[in-house]
GROMACS .gro file of C-alpha atoms in nm:
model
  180
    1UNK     CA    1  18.578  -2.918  14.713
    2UNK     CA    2  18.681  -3.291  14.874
    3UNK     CA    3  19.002  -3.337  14.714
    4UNK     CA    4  19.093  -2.963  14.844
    5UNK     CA    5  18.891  -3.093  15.193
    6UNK     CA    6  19.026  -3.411  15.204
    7UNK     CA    7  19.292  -3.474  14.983
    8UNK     CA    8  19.459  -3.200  14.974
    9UNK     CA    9  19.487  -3.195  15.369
   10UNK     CA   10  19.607  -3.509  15.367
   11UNK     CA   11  19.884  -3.445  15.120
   12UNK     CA   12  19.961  -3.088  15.320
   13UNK     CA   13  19.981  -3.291  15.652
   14UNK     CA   14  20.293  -3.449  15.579
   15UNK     CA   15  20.469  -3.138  15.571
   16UNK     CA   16  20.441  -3.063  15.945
   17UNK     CA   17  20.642  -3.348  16.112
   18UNK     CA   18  20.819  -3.511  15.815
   19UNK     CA   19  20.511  -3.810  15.879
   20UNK     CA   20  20.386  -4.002  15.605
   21UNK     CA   21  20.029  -3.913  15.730
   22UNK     CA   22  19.733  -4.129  15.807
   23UNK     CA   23  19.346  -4.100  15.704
   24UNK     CA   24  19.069  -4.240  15.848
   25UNK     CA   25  18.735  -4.241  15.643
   26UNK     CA   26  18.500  -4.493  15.560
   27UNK     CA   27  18.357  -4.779  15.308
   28UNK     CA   28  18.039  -4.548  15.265
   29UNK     CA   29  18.258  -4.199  15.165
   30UNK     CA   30  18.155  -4.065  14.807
   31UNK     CA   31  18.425  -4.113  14.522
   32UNK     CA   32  18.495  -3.762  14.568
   33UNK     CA   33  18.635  -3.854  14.878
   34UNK     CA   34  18.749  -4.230  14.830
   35UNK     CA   35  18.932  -4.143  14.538
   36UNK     CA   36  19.166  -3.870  14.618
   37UNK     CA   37  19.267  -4.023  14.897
   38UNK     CA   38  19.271  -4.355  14.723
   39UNK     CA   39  19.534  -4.170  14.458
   40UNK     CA   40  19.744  -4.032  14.785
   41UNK     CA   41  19.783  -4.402  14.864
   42UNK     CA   42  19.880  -4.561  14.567
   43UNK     CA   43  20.120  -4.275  14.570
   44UNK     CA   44  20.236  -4.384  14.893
   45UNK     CA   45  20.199  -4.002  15.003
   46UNK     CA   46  19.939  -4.120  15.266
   47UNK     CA   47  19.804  -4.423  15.455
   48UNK     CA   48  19.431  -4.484  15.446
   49UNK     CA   49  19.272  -4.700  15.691
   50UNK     CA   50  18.870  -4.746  15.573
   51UNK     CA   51  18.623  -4.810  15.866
   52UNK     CA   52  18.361  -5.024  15.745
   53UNK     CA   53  17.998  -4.917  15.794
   54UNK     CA   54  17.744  -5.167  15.939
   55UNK     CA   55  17.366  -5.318  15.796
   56UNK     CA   56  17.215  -4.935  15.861
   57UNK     CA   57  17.555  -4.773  15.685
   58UNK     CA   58  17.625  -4.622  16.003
   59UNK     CA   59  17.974  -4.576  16.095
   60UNK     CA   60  18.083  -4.698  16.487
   61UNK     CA   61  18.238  -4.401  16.679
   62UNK     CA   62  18.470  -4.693  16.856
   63UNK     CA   63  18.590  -4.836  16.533
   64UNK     CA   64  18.665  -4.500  16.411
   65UNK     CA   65  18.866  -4.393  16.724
   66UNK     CA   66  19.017  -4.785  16.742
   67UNK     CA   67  19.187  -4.712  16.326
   68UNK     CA   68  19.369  -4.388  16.506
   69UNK     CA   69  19.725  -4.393  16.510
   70UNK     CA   70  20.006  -4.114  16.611
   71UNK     CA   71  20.006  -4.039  16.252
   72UNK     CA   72  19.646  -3.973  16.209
   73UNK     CA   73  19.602  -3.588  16.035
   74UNK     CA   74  19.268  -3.640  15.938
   75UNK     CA   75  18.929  -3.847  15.966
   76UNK     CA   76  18.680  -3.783  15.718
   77UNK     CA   77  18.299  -3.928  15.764
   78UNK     CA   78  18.053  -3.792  15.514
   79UNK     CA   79  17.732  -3.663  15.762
   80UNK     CA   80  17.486  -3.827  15.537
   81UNK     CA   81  17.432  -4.118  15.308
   82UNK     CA   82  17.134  -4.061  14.986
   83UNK     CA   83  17.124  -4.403  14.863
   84UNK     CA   84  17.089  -4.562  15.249
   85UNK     CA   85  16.968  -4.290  15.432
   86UNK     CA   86  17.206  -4.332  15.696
   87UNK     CA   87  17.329  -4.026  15.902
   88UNK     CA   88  17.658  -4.017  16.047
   89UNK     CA   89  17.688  -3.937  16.445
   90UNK     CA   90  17.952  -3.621  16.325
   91UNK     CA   91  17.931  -3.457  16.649
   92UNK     CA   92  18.016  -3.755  16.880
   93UNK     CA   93  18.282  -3.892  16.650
   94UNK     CA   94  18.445  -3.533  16.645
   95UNK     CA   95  18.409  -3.563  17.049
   96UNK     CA   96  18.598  -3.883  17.077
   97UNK     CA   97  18.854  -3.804  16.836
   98UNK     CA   98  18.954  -3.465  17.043
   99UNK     CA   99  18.948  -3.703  17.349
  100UNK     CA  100  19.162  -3.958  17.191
  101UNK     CA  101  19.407  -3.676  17.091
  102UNK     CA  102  19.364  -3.512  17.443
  103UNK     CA  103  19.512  -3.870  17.607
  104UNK     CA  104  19.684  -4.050  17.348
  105UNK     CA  105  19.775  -3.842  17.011
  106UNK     CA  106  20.117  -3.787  16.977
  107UNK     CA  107  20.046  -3.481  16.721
  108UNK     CA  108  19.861  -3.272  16.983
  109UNK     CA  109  20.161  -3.317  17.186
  110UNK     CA  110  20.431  -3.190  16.883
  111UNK     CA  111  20.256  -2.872  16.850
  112UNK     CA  112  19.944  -2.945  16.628
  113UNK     CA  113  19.647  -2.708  16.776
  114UNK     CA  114  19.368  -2.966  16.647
  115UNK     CA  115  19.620  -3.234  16.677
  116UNK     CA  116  19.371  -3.460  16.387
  117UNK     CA  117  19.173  -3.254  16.157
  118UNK     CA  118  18.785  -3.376  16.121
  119UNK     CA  119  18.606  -3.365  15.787
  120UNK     CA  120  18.230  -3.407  15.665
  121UNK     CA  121  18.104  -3.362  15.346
  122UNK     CA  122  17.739  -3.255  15.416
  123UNK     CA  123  17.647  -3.239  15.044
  124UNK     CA  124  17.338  -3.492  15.145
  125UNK     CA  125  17.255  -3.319  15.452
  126UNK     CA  126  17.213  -2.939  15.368
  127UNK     CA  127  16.839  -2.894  15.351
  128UNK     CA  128  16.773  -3.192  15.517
  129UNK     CA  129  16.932  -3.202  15.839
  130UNK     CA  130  17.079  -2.930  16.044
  131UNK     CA  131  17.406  -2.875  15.954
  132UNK     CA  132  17.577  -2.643  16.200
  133UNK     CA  133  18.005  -2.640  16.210
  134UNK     CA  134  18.002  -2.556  16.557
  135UNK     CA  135  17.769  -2.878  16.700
  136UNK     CA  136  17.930  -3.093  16.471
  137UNK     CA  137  18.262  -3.002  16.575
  138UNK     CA  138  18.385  -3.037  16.261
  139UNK     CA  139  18.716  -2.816  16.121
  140UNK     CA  140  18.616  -2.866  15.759
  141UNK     CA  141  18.327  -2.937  15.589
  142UNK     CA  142  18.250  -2.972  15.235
  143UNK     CA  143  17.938  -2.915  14.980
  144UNK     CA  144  17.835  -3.011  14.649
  145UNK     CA  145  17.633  -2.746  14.491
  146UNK     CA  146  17.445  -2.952  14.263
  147UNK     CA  147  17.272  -3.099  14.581
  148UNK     CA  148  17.129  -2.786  14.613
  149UNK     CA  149  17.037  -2.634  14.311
  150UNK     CA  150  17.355  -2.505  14.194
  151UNK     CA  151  17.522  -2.597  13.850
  152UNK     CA  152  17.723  -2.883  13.901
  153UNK     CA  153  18.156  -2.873  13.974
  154UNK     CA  154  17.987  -2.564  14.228
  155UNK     CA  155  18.077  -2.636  14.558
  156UNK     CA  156  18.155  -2.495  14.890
  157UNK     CA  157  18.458  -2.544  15.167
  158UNK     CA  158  18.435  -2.452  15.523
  159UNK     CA  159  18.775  -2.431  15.715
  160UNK     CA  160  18.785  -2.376  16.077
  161UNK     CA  161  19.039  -2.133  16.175
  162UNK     CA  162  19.343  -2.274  16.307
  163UNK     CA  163  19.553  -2.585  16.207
  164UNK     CA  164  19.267  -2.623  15.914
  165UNK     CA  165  19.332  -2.320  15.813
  166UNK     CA  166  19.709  -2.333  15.819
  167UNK     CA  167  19.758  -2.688  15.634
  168UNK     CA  168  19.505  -2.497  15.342
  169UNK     CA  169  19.675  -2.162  15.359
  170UNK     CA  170  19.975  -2.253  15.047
  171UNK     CA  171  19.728  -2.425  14.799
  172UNK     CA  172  19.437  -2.179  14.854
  173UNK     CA  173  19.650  -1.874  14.915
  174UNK     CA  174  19.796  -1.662  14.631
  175UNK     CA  175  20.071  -1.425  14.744
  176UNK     CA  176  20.040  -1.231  14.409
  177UNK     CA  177  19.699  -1.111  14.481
  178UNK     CA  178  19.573  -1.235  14.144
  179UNK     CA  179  19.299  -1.536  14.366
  180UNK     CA  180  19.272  -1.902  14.223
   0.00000   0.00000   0.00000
């Protein structure tokens, strides 16, 4: 469910303005996250810039915001770290990145409805911590089943309506009716 989260967004992105498209995410993101995108940017189908975390792991809602550019599609902070225990601020970076789009992003302005999609993979958080869409502002969010009991390579993808939906619509969607 990241690479489709993630990934896959990223890759869909460039499709909207001709961009090469940008990701934001950070040092402490799970390989399921690091390396798709990681992939994307070897392919040079992406650019990645990686936030680094600080002595808690906790990611700074100003350096986030500061590694934005006009081709930023996506920013992708996992909501909570297992091996550190550190819990992302999800809600108040997804605040500051709508704000930076509201005054500065060039992508709200060309026709983008969530001008930068936001992504969290709450695999670490569900059961845990309150996980709510709607406080943490978030248009996709991803979980690994096997956090939860499930058989592992389960997993779970929340997409906001919207741009989210719209960038996911060809690679989920099948127009023959048969479902992937």
């Amino acid at each position: 469910t990241n690479n489709i989260g993630g990934g896959a967004t990223a890759f869909s992105s460039m499709y909207v303005d001709q961009l090469r498209p940008h990701v934001v995410c950070t040092t402490a993101e799970p390989n399921s996250i690091s390396s798709p995108l990681r992939w994307l940017q070897d392919m040079e189908l992406c650019d990645v810039t990686t936030v680094p975390v600080d002595e808690t792991g906790t990611v700074s809602v100003e350096a986030i915001v500061e590694a934005m550019r006009s081709t930023t599609v996506l920013v992708s902070v996992s909501h909570a770290n297992p091996w550190t225990g550190a819990v992302q601020p999800i809600g108040e970076i997804a605040k500051a990145v709508r704000e930076w789009v509201d005054e500065y992003g060039e992508r709200g302005k060309q026709g983008m409805e969530e001008g930068v999609l936001i992504h969290t993979d709450a695999s670490n958080a569900v059961g845990k911590l309150s996980v709510d869409v709607n406080a943490l502002g978030v248009d996709l969010l991803t979980l690994a089943g096997h956090h939860v009991g499930a058989p592992k390579g389960v997993g779970a993808l929340y997409v906001r309506g919207g741009a989210a939906r719209d960038l996911l619509h060809d690679l989920l969607h099948d127009e023959g009716g048969g479902g992937r």
